[in-house]
mmCIF file with all atom_site columns, C-alpha atoms in Angstrom:
data_model
loop_
_atom_site.group_PDB
_atom_site.id
_atom_site.type_symbol
_atom_site.label_atom_id
_atom_site.label_alt_id
_atom_site.label_comp_id
_atom_site.label_asym_id
_atom_site.label_entity_id
_atom_site.label_seq_id
_atom_site.pdbx_PDB_ins_code
_atom_site.Cartn_x
_atom_site.Cartn_y
_atom_site.Cartn_z
_atom_site.occupancy
_atom_site.B_iso_or_equiv
_atom_site.pdbx_formal_charge
_atom_site.auth_seq_id
_atom_site.auth_comp_id
_atom_site.auth_asym_id
_atom_site.auth_atom_id
_atom_site.pdbx_PDB_model_num
ATOM 1   C CA . MET A 1 1   ? -17.113 18.991  -7.367  1.00 53.00 ? 1368 MET A CA 1
ATOM 2   C CA . SER A 1 2   ? -13.859 18.462  -9.199  1.00 64.00 ? 1369 SER A CA 1
ATOM 3   C CA . THR A 1 3   ? -13.322 15.307  -11.206 1.00 92.00 ? 1370 THR A CA 1
ATOM 4   C CA . ILE A 1 4   ? -10.997 13.913  -8.532  1.00 96.00 ? 1371 ILE A CA 1
ATOM 5   C CA . ALA A 1 5   ? -13.562 14.640  -5.822  1.00 96.00 ? 1372 ALA A CA 1
ATOM 6   C CA . GLU A 1 6   ? -16.280 12.964  -7.885  1.00 96.00 ? 1373 GLU A CA 1
ATOM 7   C CA . ASN A 1 7   ? -14.055 9.949   -8.433  1.00 96.00 ? 1374 ASN A CA 1
ATOM 8   C CA . ILE A 1 8   ? -13.336 9.684   -4.717  1.00 97.00 ? 1375 ILE A CA 1
ATOM 9   C CA . ALA A 1 9   ? -17.054 9.834   -3.945  1.00 97.00 ? 1376 ALA A CA 1
ATOM 10  C CA . ASN A 1 10  ? -17.684 7.063   -6.487  1.00 96.00 ? 1377 ASN A CA 1
ATOM 11  C CA . VAL A 1 11  ? -14.950 4.849   -5.029  1.00 97.00 ? 1378 VAL A CA 1
ATOM 12  C CA . ARG A 1 12  ? -16.232 5.400   -1.507  1.00 98.00 ? 1379 ARG A CA 1
ATOM 13  C CA . MET A 1 13  ? -19.667 4.303   -2.717  1.00 97.00 ? 1380 MET A CA 1
ATOM 14  C CA . ARG A 1 14  ? -18.082 1.150   -4.205  1.00 97.00 ? 1381 ARG A CA 1
ATOM 15  C CA . ILE A 1 15  ? -16.444 0.454   -0.854  1.00 98.00 ? 1382 ILE A CA 1
ATOM 16  C CA . LEU A 1 16  ? -19.749 1.012   0.953   1.00 98.00 ? 1383 LEU A CA 1
ATOM 17  C CA . ARG A 1 17  ? -21.653 -1.348  -1.338  1.00 98.00 ? 1384 ARG A CA 1
ATOM 18  C CA . ALA A 1 18  ? -18.951 -4.024  -1.315  1.00 98.00 ? 1385 ALA A CA 1
ATOM 19  C CA . ALA A 1 19  ? -18.695 -3.919  2.468   1.00 98.00 ? 1386 ALA A CA 1
ATOM 20  C CA . HIS A 1 20  ? -22.447 -4.160  2.947   1.00 97.00 ? 1387 HIS A CA 1
ATOM 21  C CA . ALA A 1 21  ? -22.620 -7.058  0.473   1.00 97.00 ? 1388 ALA A CA 1
ATOM 22  C CA . ALA A 1 22  ? -19.951 -8.849  2.516   1.00 97.00 ? 1389 ALA A CA 1
ATOM 23  C CA . GLY A 1 23  ? -21.641 -8.095  5.836   1.00 97.00 ? 1390 GLY A CA 1
ATOM 24  C CA . ARG A 1 24  ? -18.775 -5.837  6.883   1.00 97.00 ? 1391 ARG A CA 1
ATOM 25  C CA . ASP A 1 25  ? -18.547 -2.347  8.349   1.00 97.00 ? 1392 ASP A CA 1
ATOM 26  C CA . PRO A 1 26  ? -17.271 0.049   5.618   1.00 97.00 ? 1393 PRO A CA 1
ATOM 27  C CA . ALA A 1 27  ? -15.264 1.827   8.329   1.00 97.00 ? 1394 ALA A CA 1
ATOM 28  C CA . GLU A 1 28  ? -13.004 -1.248  8.453   1.00 97.00 ? 1395 GLU A CA 1
ATOM 29  C CA . VAL A 1 29  ? -11.663 -0.409  4.974   1.00 98.00 ? 1396 VAL A CA 1
ATOM 30  C CA . THR A 1 30  ? -9.112  2.387   4.553   1.00 98.00 ? 1397 THR A CA 1
ATOM 31  C CA . LEU A 1 31  ? -8.897  4.090   1.171   1.00 98.00 ? 1398 LEU A CA 1
ATOM 32  C CA . MET A 1 32  ? -5.337  4.849   0.093   1.00 98.00 ? 1399 MET A CA 1
ATOM 33  C CA . ALA A 1 33  ? -4.833  7.137   -2.912  1.00 98.00 ? 1400 ALA A CA 1
ATOM 34  C CA . VAL A 1 34  ? -1.975  5.881   -5.102  1.00 97.00 ? 1401 VAL A CA 1
ATOM 35  C CA . SER A 1 35  ? -0.506  9.061   -6.504  1.00 96.00 ? 1402 SER A CA 1
ATOM 36  C CA . LYS A 1 36  ? 2.518   7.937   -8.528  1.00 94.00 ? 1403 LYS A CA 1
ATOM 37  C CA . THR A 1 37  ? 3.131   10.266  -11.505 1.00 92.00 ? 1404 THR A CA 1
ATOM 38  C CA . ARG A 1 38  ? 0.485   12.677  -10.172 1.00 94.00 ? 1405 ARG A CA 1
ATOM 39  C CA . ALA A 1 39  ? 1.441   16.220  -9.197  1.00 95.00 ? 1406 ALA A CA 1
ATOM 40  C CA . ALA A 1 40  ? 1.124   17.682  -5.717  1.00 96.00 ? 1407 ALA A CA 1
ATOM 41  C CA . PRO A 1 41  ? -1.933  19.816  -6.656  1.00 96.00 ? 1408 PRO A CA 1
ATOM 42  C CA . ASP A 1 42  ? -3.813  16.603  -7.523  1.00 96.00 ? 1409 ASP A CA 1
ATOM 43  C CA . ILE A 1 43  ? -3.046  15.268  -4.062  1.00 97.00 ? 1410 ILE A CA 1
ATOM 44  C CA . ARG A 1 44  ? -4.307  18.512  -2.536  1.00 97.00 ? 1411 ARG A CA 1
ATOM 45  C CA . GLU A 1 45  ? -7.577  18.025  -4.408  1.00 96.00 ? 1412 GLU A CA 1
ATOM 46  C CA . ALA A 1 46  ? -7.823  14.496  -3.081  1.00 97.00 ? 1413 ALA A CA 1
ATOM 47  C CA . VAL A 1 47  ? -7.121  15.641  0.481   1.00 97.00 ? 1414 VAL A CA 1
ATOM 48  C CA . ALA A 1 48  ? -9.802  18.324  0.171   1.00 96.00 ? 1415 ALA A CA 1
ATOM 49  C CA . ALA A 1 49  ? -12.190 15.478  -0.697  1.00 96.00 ? 1416 ALA A CA 1
ATOM 50  C CA . GLY A 1 50  ? -11.265 13.553  2.453   1.00 97.00 ? 1417 GLY A CA 1
ATOM 51  C CA . ILE A 1 51  ? -8.200  11.469  1.528   1.00 98.00 ? 1418 ILE A CA 1
ATOM 52  C CA . GLU A 1 52  ? -5.652  11.016  4.343   1.00 98.00 ? 1419 GLU A CA 1
ATOM 53  C CA . HIS A 1 53  ? -3.539  8.077   3.148   1.00 98.00 ? 1420 HIS A CA 1
ATOM 54  C CA . ILE A 1 54  ? -1.173  8.519   0.182   1.00 98.00 ? 1421 ILE A CA 1
ATOM 55  C CA . GLY A 1 55  ? 0.706   5.684   -1.519  1.00 98.00 ? 1422 GLY A CA 1
ATOM 56  C CA . GLU A 1 56  ? 3.857   6.289   -3.559  1.00 98.00 ? 1423 GLU A CA 1
ATOM 57  C CA . ASN A 1 57  ? 5.975   3.904   -5.644  1.00 96.00 ? 1424 ASN A CA 1
ATOM 58  C CA . TYR A 1 58  ? 8.940   6.113   -6.506  1.00 96.00 ? 1425 TYR A CA 1
ATOM 59  C CA . LEU A 1 59  ? 11.126  7.461   -3.723  1.00 97.00 ? 1426 LEU A CA 1
ATOM 60  C CA . GLN A 1 60  ? 12.475  10.675  -5.241  1.00 96.00 ? 1427 GLN A CA 1
ATOM 61  C CA . GLU A 1 61  ? 9.061   11.645  -6.573  1.00 96.00 ? 1428 GLU A CA 1
ATOM 62  C CA . ALA A 1 62  ? 7.548   11.006  -3.145  1.00 98.00 ? 1429 ALA A CA 1
ATOM 63  C CA . LEU A 1 63  ? 10.165  13.057  -1.297  1.00 98.00 ? 1430 LEU A CA 1
ATOM 64  C CA . SER A 1 64  ? 9.517   15.994  -3.612  1.00 97.00 ? 1431 SER A CA 1
ATOM 65  C CA . LYS A 1 65  ? 5.779   15.817  -2.956  1.00 98.00 ? 1432 LYS A CA 1
ATOM 66  C CA . MET A 1 66  ? 6.309   15.507  0.782   1.00 98.00 ? 1433 MET A CA 1
ATOM 67  C CA . ALA A 1 67  ? 8.258   18.759  0.723   1.00 97.00 ? 1434 ALA A CA 1
ATOM 68  C CA . GLU A 1 68  ? 5.458   20.491  -1.194  1.00 97.00 ? 1435 GLU A CA 1
ATOM 69  C CA . LEU A 1 69  ? 2.702   19.055  0.990   1.00 98.00 ? 1436 LEU A CA 1
ATOM 70  C CA . GLN A 1 70  ? 4.290   19.241  4.431   1.00 96.00 ? 1437 GLN A CA 1
ATOM 71  C CA . ASP A 1 71  ? 1.467   21.514  5.603   1.00 97.00 ? 1438 ASP A CA 1
ATOM 72  C CA . LEU A 1 72  ? -1.002  18.625  5.245   1.00 97.00 ? 1439 LEU A CA 1
ATOM 73  C CA . PRO A 1 73  ? -1.469  15.907  7.912   1.00 95.00 ? 1440 PRO A CA 1
ATOM 74  C CA . LEU A 1 74  ? -0.949  12.983  5.541   1.00 98.00 ? 1441 LEU A CA 1
ATOM 75  C CA . VAL A 1 75  ? -0.081  9.348   6.205   1.00 98.00 ? 1442 VAL A CA 1
ATOM 76  C CA . TRP A 1 76  ? 2.568   8.313   3.664   1.00 98.00 ? 1443 TRP A CA 1
ATOM 77  C CA . HIS A 1 77  ? 2.832   4.716   2.433   1.00 98.00 ? 1444 HIS A CA 1
ATOM 78  C CA . PHE A 1 78  ? 5.714   3.368   0.353   1.00 98.00 ? 1445 PHE A CA 1
ATOM 79  C CA . ILE A 1 79  ? 4.354   0.654   -1.937  1.00 98.00 ? 1446 ILE A CA 1
ATOM 80  C CA . GLY A 1 80  ? 7.043   0.200   -4.589  1.00 95.00 ? 1447 GLY A CA 1
ATOM 81  C CA . PRO A 1 81  ? 10.048  -2.116  -4.919  1.00 94.00 ? 1448 PRO A CA 1
ATOM 82  C CA . ILE A 1 82  ? 12.744  -1.340  -2.343  1.00 96.00 ? 1449 ILE A CA 1
ATOM 83  C CA . GLN A 1 83  ? 16.405  -1.109  -3.248  1.00 94.00 ? 1450 GLN A CA 1
ATOM 84  C CA . SER A 1 84  ? 18.967  -1.317  -0.435  1.00 95.00 ? 1451 SER A CA 1
ATOM 85  C CA . ASN A 1 85  ? 20.359  2.142   -1.177  1.00 96.00 ? 1452 ASN A CA 1
ATOM 86  C CA . LYS A 1 86  ? 16.913  3.682   -0.595  1.00 97.00 ? 1453 LYS A CA 1
ATOM 87  C CA . THR A 1 87  ? 16.022  2.177   2.766   1.00 98.00 ? 1454 THR A CA 1
ATOM 88  C CA . ARG A 1 88  ? 17.387  5.049   4.845   1.00 98.00 ? 1455 ARG A CA 1
ATOM 89  C CA . ALA A 1 89  ? 15.229  7.684   3.154   1.00 98.00 ? 1456 ALA A CA 1
ATOM 90  C CA . ILE A 1 90  ? 12.203  5.397   3.323   1.00 98.00 ? 1457 ILE A CA 1
ATOM 91  C CA . ALA A 1 91  ? 12.785  4.715   7.021   1.00 98.00 ? 1458 ALA A CA 1
ATOM 92  C CA . GLU A 1 92  ? 13.157  8.434   7.733   1.00 98.00 ? 1459 GLU A CA 1
ATOM 93  C CA . HIS A 1 93  ? 10.160  9.764   5.797   1.00 98.00 ? 1460 HIS A CA 1
ATOM 94  C CA . PHE A 1 94  ? 7.370   7.197   5.542   1.00 98.00 ? 1461 PHE A CA 1
ATOM 95  C CA . ASP A 1 95  ? 4.729   5.979   7.999   1.00 98.00 ? 1462 ASP A CA 1
ATOM 96  C CA . TRP A 1 96  ? 4.089   2.643   6.271   1.00 98.00 ? 1463 TRP A CA 1
ATOM 97  C CA . VAL A 1 97  ? 5.983   0.301   3.947   1.00 98.00 ? 1464 VAL A CA 1
ATOM 98  C CA . HIS A 1 98  ? 3.947   -2.336  2.087   1.00 98.00 ? 1465 HIS A CA 1
ATOM 99  C CA . SER A 1 99  ? 6.618   -3.941  -0.069  1.00 97.00 ? 1466 SER A CA 1
ATOM 100 C CA . VAL A 1 100 ? 9.023   -5.700  2.298   1.00 98.00 ? 1467 VAL A CA 1
ATOM 101 C CA . ASP A 1 101 ? 9.859   -9.162  0.962   1.00 97.00 ? 1468 ASP A CA 1
ATOM 102 C CA . ARG A 1 102 ? 13.394  -9.791  2.271   1.00 97.00 ? 1469 ARG A CA 1
ATOM 103 C CA . LEU A 1 103 ? 14.811  -9.866  5.779   1.00 98.00 ? 1470 LEU A CA 1
ATOM 104 C CA . LYS A 1 104 ? 17.808  -7.756  4.688   1.00 98.00 ? 1471 LYS A CA 1
ATOM 105 C CA . ILE A 1 105 ? 15.496  -4.892  3.719   1.00 98.00 ? 1472 ILE A CA 1
ATOM 106 C CA . ALA A 1 106 ? 13.556  -5.149  6.974   1.00 98.00 ? 1473 ALA A CA 1
ATOM 107 C CA . GLN A 1 107 ? 16.782  -5.130  8.983   1.00 98.00 ? 1474 GLN A CA 1
ATOM 108 C CA . ARG A 1 108 ? 17.979  -1.994  7.209   1.00 98.00 ? 1475 ARG A CA 1
ATOM 109 C CA . LEU A 1 109 ? 14.641  -0.242  7.779   1.00 98.00 ? 1476 LEU A CA 1
ATOM 110 C CA . SER A 1 110 ? 14.804  -1.234  11.452  1.00 98.00 ? 1477 SER A CA 1
ATOM 111 C CA . ALA A 1 111 ? 18.347  0.035   11.929  1.00 98.00 ? 1478 ALA A CA 1
ATOM 112 C CA . GLN A 1 112 ? 17.682  3.277   10.035  1.00 98.00 ? 1479 GLN A CA 1
ATOM 113 C CA . ARG A 1 113 ? 14.329  4.239   11.576  1.00 98.00 ? 1480 ARG A CA 1
ATOM 114 C CA . PRO A 1 114 ? 14.985  7.402   13.627  1.00 98.00 ? 1481 PRO A CA 1
ATOM 115 C CA . ASP A 1 115 ? 14.496  6.885   17.364  1.00 96.00 ? 1482 ASP A CA 1
ATOM 116 C CA . GLN A 1 116 ? 12.244  9.943   17.683  1.00 97.00 ? 1483 GLN A CA 1
ATOM 117 C CA . LEU A 1 117 ? 9.710   8.512   15.219  1.00 98.00 ? 1484 LEU A CA 1
ATOM 118 C CA . PRO A 1 118 ? 7.080   5.902   16.056  1.00 98.00 ? 1485 PRO A CA 1
ATOM 119 C CA . PRO A 1 119 ? 7.671   2.365   14.767  1.00 98.00 ? 1486 PRO A CA 1
ATOM 120 C CA . LEU A 1 120 ? 7.484   2.017   10.998  1.00 98.00 ? 1487 LEU A CA 1
ATOM 121 C CA . ASN A 1 121 ? 4.370   0.070   10.019  1.00 98.00 ? 1488 ASN A CA 1
ATOM 122 C CA . ILE A 1 122 ? 5.280   -2.894  7.817   1.00 98.00 ? 1489 ILE A CA 1
ATOM 123 C CA . CYS A 1 123 ? 3.331   -5.128  5.453   1.00 98.00 ? 1490 CYS A CA 1
ATOM 124 C CA . LEU A 1 124 ? 5.091   -8.106  3.904   1.00 98.00 ? 1491 LEU A CA 1
ATOM 125 C CA . GLN A 1 125 ? 4.566   -8.387  0.173   1.00 98.00 ? 1492 GLN A CA 1
ATOM 126 C CA . VAL A 1 126 ? 3.525   -11.899 -0.854  1.00 97.00 ? 1493 VAL A CA 1
ATOM 127 C CA . ASN A 1 127 ? 3.842   -13.156 -4.432  1.00 96.00 ? 1494 ASN A CA 1
ATOM 128 C CA . ILE A 1 128 ? 0.429   -14.704 -4.082  1.00 92.00 ? 1495 ILE A CA 1
ATOM 129 C CA . SER A 1 129 ? 0.061   -15.714 -7.746  1.00 87.00 ? 1496 SER A CA 1
ATOM 130 C CA . GLY A 1 130 ? 3.600   -17.086 -8.090  1.00 82.00 ? 1497 GLY A CA 1
ATOM 131 C CA . GLU A 1 131 ? 4.491   -14.781 -10.969 1.00 78.00 ? 1498 GLU A CA 1
ATOM 132 C CA . ALA A 1 132 ? 8.164   -14.701 -11.957 1.00 77.00 ? 1499 ALA A CA 1
ATOM 133 C CA . SER A 1 133 ? 7.874   -11.005 -12.829 1.00 77.00 ? 1500 SER A CA 1
ATOM 134 C CA . LYS A 1 134 ? 6.466   -9.969  -9.447  1.00 83.00 ? 1501 LYS A CA 1
ATOM 135 C CA . SER A 1 135 ? 8.233   -9.154  -6.217  1.00 87.00 ? 1502 SER A CA 1
ATOM 136 C CA . GLY A 1 136 ? 7.178   -10.836 -3.020  1.00 94.00 ? 1503 GLY A CA 1
ATOM 137 C CA . VAL A 1 137 ? 7.946   -13.629 -0.616  1.00 96.00 ? 1504 VAL A CA 1
ATOM 138 C CA . THR A 1 138 ? 6.481   -17.052 -1.356  1.00 96.00 ? 1505 THR A CA 1
ATOM 139 C CA . LEU A 1 139 ? 3.812   -18.556 0.868   1.00 95.00 ? 1506 LEU A CA 1
ATOM 140 C CA . ALA A 1 140 ? 6.318   -21.221 1.920   1.00 95.00 ? 1507 ALA A CA 1
ATOM 141 C CA . GLU A 1 141 ? 8.868   -18.606 2.999   1.00 96.00 ? 1508 GLU A CA 1
ATOM 142 C CA . LEU A 1 142 ? 6.328   -16.293 4.653   1.00 98.00 ? 1509 LEU A CA 1
ATOM 143 C CA . PRO A 1 143 ? 6.186   -17.731 8.208   1.00 98.00 ? 1510 PRO A CA 1
ATOM 144 C CA . GLU A 1 144 ? 9.946   -17.525 8.744   1.00 98.00 ? 1511 GLU A CA 1
ATOM 145 C CA . LEU A 1 145 ? 10.145  -13.987 7.359   1.00 98.00 ? 1512 LEU A CA 1
ATOM 146 C CA . ALA A 1 146 ? 7.132   -12.807 9.356   1.00 98.00 ? 1513 ALA A CA 1
ATOM 147 C CA . SER A 1 147 ? 8.561   -14.132 12.635  1.00 98.00 ? 1514 SER A CA 1
ATOM 148 C CA . ALA A 1 148 ? 11.912  -12.461 11.979  1.00 98.00 ? 1515 ALA A CA 1
ATOM 149 C CA . VAL A 1 149 ? 10.428  -9.098  11.003  1.00 98.00 ? 1516 VAL A CA 1
ATOM 150 C CA . ALA A 1 150 ? 8.015   -9.093  13.951  1.00 98.00 ? 1517 ALA A CA 1
ATOM 151 C CA . ALA A 1 151 ? 11.018  -9.252  16.298  1.00 98.00 ? 1518 ALA A CA 1
ATOM 152 C CA . LEU A 1 152 ? 12.875  -6.252  14.840  1.00 98.00 ? 1519 LEU A CA 1
ATOM 153 C CA . PRO A 1 153 ? 13.001  -2.996  16.843  1.00 98.00 ? 1520 PRO A CA 1
ATOM 154 C CA . GLY A 1 154 ? 11.706  0.177   15.254  1.00 98.00 ? 1521 GLY A CA 1
ATOM 155 C CA . LEU A 1 155 ? 9.208   -1.740  13.129  1.00 98.00 ? 1522 LEU A CA 1
ATOM 156 C CA . ARG A 1 156 ? 5.638   -2.879  13.692  1.00 98.00 ? 1523 ARG A CA 1
ATOM 157 C CA . LEU A 1 157 ? 4.540   -5.768  11.511  1.00 98.00 ? 1524 LEU A CA 1
ATOM 158 C CA . ARG A 1 158 ? 0.929   -4.972  10.615  1.00 98.00 ? 1525 ARG A CA 1
ATOM 159 C CA . GLY A 1 159 ? -0.009  -7.470  7.912   1.00 98.00 ? 1526 GLY A CA 1
ATOM 160 C CA . LEU A 1 160 ? 0.351   -8.644  4.336   1.00 98.00 ? 1527 LEU A CA 1
ATOM 161 C CA . MET A 1 161 ? 0.168   -7.070  0.892   1.00 98.00 ? 1528 MET A CA 1
ATOM 162 C CA . ALA A 1 162 ? -0.237  -8.639  -2.540  1.00 96.00 ? 1529 ALA A CA 1
ATOM 163 C CA . ILE A 1 163 ? -0.756  -7.704  -6.176  1.00 94.00 ? 1530 ILE A CA 1
ATOM 164 C CA . PRO A 1 164 ? -2.513  -10.742 -7.664  1.00 94.00 ? 1531 PRO A CA 1
ATOM 165 C CA . ALA A 1 165 ? -2.278  -11.628 -11.338 1.00 91.00 ? 1532 ALA A CA 1
ATOM 166 C CA . PRO A 1 166 ? -5.156  -10.169 -13.399 1.00 90.00 ? 1533 PRO A CA 1
ATOM 167 C CA . ALA A 1 167 ? -8.171  -12.424 -13.842 1.00 90.00 ? 1534 ALA A CA 1
ATOM 168 C CA . SER A 1 168 ? -11.123 -12.132 -16.182 1.00 87.00 ? 1535 SER A CA 1
ATOM 169 C CA . ASP A 1 169 ? -13.967 -12.916 -13.785 1.00 93.00 ? 1536 ASP A CA 1
ATOM 170 C CA . SER A 1 170 ? -14.870 -12.152 -10.207 1.00 94.00 ? 1537 SER A CA 1
ATOM 171 C CA . ALA A 1 171 ? -14.622 -15.697 -8.895  1.00 95.00 ? 1538 ALA A CA 1
ATOM 172 C CA . ALA A 1 172 ? -11.091 -16.087 -10.259 1.00 95.00 ? 1539 ALA A CA 1
ATOM 173 C CA . ARG A 1 173 ? -10.050 -12.730 -8.799  1.00 95.00 ? 1540 ARG A CA 1
ATOM 174 C CA . ARG A 1 174 ? -11.156 -13.844 -5.347  1.00 96.00 ? 1541 ARG A CA 1
ATOM 175 C CA . VAL A 1 175 ? -8.978  -16.976 -5.250  1.00 96.00 ? 1542 VAL A CA 1
ATOM 176 C CA . PRO A 1 176 ? -5.577  -15.307 -4.575  1.00 96.00 ? 1543 PRO A CA 1
ATOM 177 C CA . LEU A 1 177 ? -7.175  -12.700 -2.309  1.00 97.00 ? 1544 LEU A CA 1
ATOM 178 C CA . ARG A 1 178 ? -8.665  -15.447 -0.195  1.00 97.00 ? 1545 ARG A CA 1
ATOM 179 C CA . ALA A 1 179 ? -5.298  -17.204 -0.113  1.00 97.00 ? 1546 ALA A CA 1
ATOM 180 C CA . LEU A 1 180 ? -3.659  -14.052 1.260   1.00 97.00 ? 1547 LEU A CA 1
ATOM 181 C CA . ARG A 1 181 ? -6.284  -13.724 3.993   1.00 97.00 ? 1548 ARG A CA 1
ATOM 182 C CA . GLU A 1 182 ? -5.842  -17.368 4.955   1.00 98.00 ? 1549 GLU A CA 1
ATOM 183 C CA . ALA A 1 183 ? -2.058  -16.979 4.980   1.00 97.00 ? 1550 ALA A CA 1
ATOM 184 C CA . MET A 1 184 ? -2.296  -14.068 7.413   1.00 97.00 ? 1551 MET A CA 1
ATOM 185 C CA . THR A 1 185 ? -4.621  -16.005 9.712   1.00 97.00 ? 1552 THR A CA 1
ATOM 186 C CA . ALA A 1 186 ? -2.259  -18.980 9.668   1.00 97.00 ? 1553 ALA A CA 1
ATOM 187 C CA . LEU A 1 187 ? 0.642   -16.854 10.910  1.00 97.00 ? 1554 LEU A CA 1
ATOM 188 C CA . GLU A 1 188 ? -1.016  -16.521 14.341  1.00 91.00 ? 1555 GLU A CA 1
ATOM 189 C CA . LEU A 1 189 ? 0.590   -13.124 14.880  1.00 96.00 ? 1556 LEU A CA 1
ATOM 190 C CA . PRO A 1 190 ? -1.174  -9.946  16.112  1.00 96.00 ? 1557 PRO A CA 1
ATOM 191 C CA . LEU A 1 191 ? -1.746  -8.576  12.591  1.00 98.00 ? 1558 LEU A CA 1
ATOM 192 C CA . ASP A 1 192 ? -4.562  -6.261  11.542  1.00 98.00 ? 1559 ASP A CA 1
ATOM 193 C CA . THR A 1 193 ? -3.905  -5.204  7.941   1.00 98.00 ? 1560 THR A CA 1
ATOM 194 C CA . LEU A 1 194 ? -4.672  -6.863  4.610   1.00 98.00 ? 1561 LEU A CA 1
ATOM 195 C CA . SER A 1 195 ? -3.391  -4.480  1.938   1.00 98.00 ? 1562 SER A CA 1
ATOM 196 C CA . MET A 1 196 ? -5.135  -5.793  -1.151  1.00 97.00 ? 1563 MET A CA 1
ATOM 197 C CA . GLY A 1 197 ? -7.499  -4.465  -3.753  1.00 96.00 ? 1564 GLY A CA 1
ATOM 198 C CA . MET A 1 198 ? -6.924  -1.956  -6.547  1.00 95.00 ? 1565 MET A CA 1
ATOM 199 C CA . SER A 1 199 ? -9.194  -0.252  -9.047  1.00 92.00 ? 1566 SER A CA 1
ATOM 200 C CA . ASP A 1 200 ? -10.081 -3.480  -10.881 1.00 92.00 ? 1567 ASP A CA 1
ATOM 201 C CA . ASP A 1 201 ? -10.538 -5.866  -7.948  1.00 95.00 ? 1568 ASP A CA 1
ATOM 202 C CA . LEU A 1 202 ? -11.645 -3.588  -5.117  1.00 96.00 ? 1569 LEU A CA 1
ATOM 203 C CA . ASP A 1 203 ? -15.012 -5.316  -4.661  1.00 96.00 ? 1570 ASP A CA 1
ATOM 204 C CA . GLU A 1 204 ? -13.535 -8.807  -4.512  1.00 97.00 ? 1571 GLU A CA 1
ATOM 205 C CA . ALA A 1 205 ? -10.790 -7.690  -2.125  1.00 98.00 ? 1572 ALA A CA 1
ATOM 206 C CA . ILE A 1 206 ? -13.314 -6.268  0.332   1.00 98.00 ? 1573 ILE A CA 1
ATOM 207 C CA . ALA A 1 207 ? -15.374 -9.453  0.111   1.00 98.00 ? 1574 ALA A CA 1
ATOM 208 C CA . GLU A 1 208 ? -12.222 -11.390 1.085   1.00 98.00 ? 1575 GLU A CA 1
ATOM 209 C CA . GLY A 1 209 ? -11.379 -9.189  4.053   1.00 98.00 ? 1576 GLY A CA 1
ATOM 210 C CA . SER A 1 210 ? -9.208  -6.344  2.787   1.00 98.00 ? 1577 SER A CA 1
ATOM 211 C CA . THR A 1 211 ? -8.683  -3.578  5.341   1.00 98.00 ? 1578 THR A CA 1
ATOM 212 C CA . LEU A 1 212 ? -6.788  -1.226  3.005   1.00 98.00 ? 1579 LEU A CA 1
ATOM 213 C CA . VAL A 1 213 ? -7.392  -0.729  -0.708  1.00 98.00 ? 1580 VAL A CA 1
ATOM 214 C CA . ARG A 1 214 ? -4.787  0.932   -2.946  1.00 98.00 ? 1581 ARG A CA 1
ATOM 215 C CA . ILE A 1 215 ? -6.597  2.975   -5.590  1.00 97.00 ? 1582 ILE A CA 1
ATOM 216 C CA . GLY A 1 216 ? -4.934  5.097   -8.259  1.00 95.00 ? 1583 GLY A CA 1
ATOM 217 C CA . THR A 1 217 ? -6.553  5.105   -11.703 1.00 93.00 ? 1584 THR A CA 1
ATOM 218 C CA . ALA A 1 218 ? -10.127 5.141   -10.392 1.00 95.00 ? 1585 ALA A CA 1
ATOM 219 C CA . LEU A 1 219 ? -9.306  8.303   -8.411  1.00 96.00 ? 1586 LEU A CA 1
ATOM 220 C CA . PHE A 1 220 ? -6.902  10.218  -10.622 1.00 94.00 ? 1587 PHE A CA 1
ATOM 221 C CA . GLY A 1 221 ? -7.499  8.812   -14.105 1.00 86.00 ? 1588 GLY A CA 1
ATOM 222 C CA . ALA A 1 222 ? -4.978  7.201   -16.446 1.00 79.00 ? 1589 ALA A CA 1
ATOM 223 C CA . ARG A 1 223 ? -1.326  7.760   -15.530 1.00 71.00 ? 1590 ARG A CA 1
ATOM 224 C CA . ASP A 1 224 ? 1.273   9.495   -17.652 1.00 67.00 ? 1591 ASP A CA 1
ATOM 225 C CA . TYR A 1 225 ? 4.277   7.170   -17.703 1.00 60.00 ? 1592 TYR A CA 1
ATOM 226 C CA . SER A 1 226 ? 6.364   9.553   -19.788 1.00 59.00 ? 1593 SER A CA 1
ATOM 227 C CA . THR A 1 227 ? 7.358   11.533  -16.693 1.00 52.00 ? 1594 THR A CA 1
ATOM 228 C CA . PRO A 1 228 ? 10.886  11.136  -15.321 1.00 44.00 ? 1595 PRO A CA 1
ATOM 229 C CA . ALA A 1 229 ? 9.529   9.840   -12.029 1.00 46.00 ? 1596 ALA A CA 1
ATOM 230 C CA . ALA A 1 230 ? 7.892   6.926   -13.780 1.00 41.00 ? 1597 ALA A CA 1
ATOM 231 C CA . GLU A 1 231 ? 11.313  5.717   -14.861 1.00 38.00 ? 1598 GLU A CA 1
ATOM 232 C CA . GLU A 1 232 ? 13.006  6.246   -11.490 1.00 44.00 ? 1599 GLU A CA 1
ATOM 233 C CA . GLN A 1 233 ? 13.054  2.573   -10.621 1.00 37.00 ? 1600 GLN A CA 1
#
């Protein structure tokens, strides 16, 4: 097996063990490969090892890869910050968007989603740790935003996403993840997706109910941030 294939097998085993430890069915957890700064051939390797969901942070980099990989039946997720001038391309090319935190952005995605495509799956990004440097709606603002987005045509509100602040121990890592799960339950909307958990907190995220984990480094290795795409946004 290639290194990427071995890494994917190892991550799937982590998911299996974490799910069993939490009394959950591992099939409830989708593995998304975060491929920012990685070349199209790396994604092909990942797909050959069973990956179907691809997450990208940088629009122009993603569009280039989509053109190279159009022969593959991939599900494309946009997970980076969204600028207003990029909503049209995101609405036209992606299946999921995880980083909506403003009604204006959701309205633009709704208006620009082509009629011939299925509704664009949306996760609202929550600034669950209250970090000034992070994007995301606050917990106080979440109910109003969720209700507004759920009513927009061309979109399907699926759930919530968060990138918690790093923590040194497992118990501390679980606190914001649990808060996100509780926030989604409190919305009382027909939501089914908790997009939380990365390479460092995958186990804790699954214990707290994650249905989609976003894994990059553990699959592809350390990223090269000297590439032009890494500076796109």
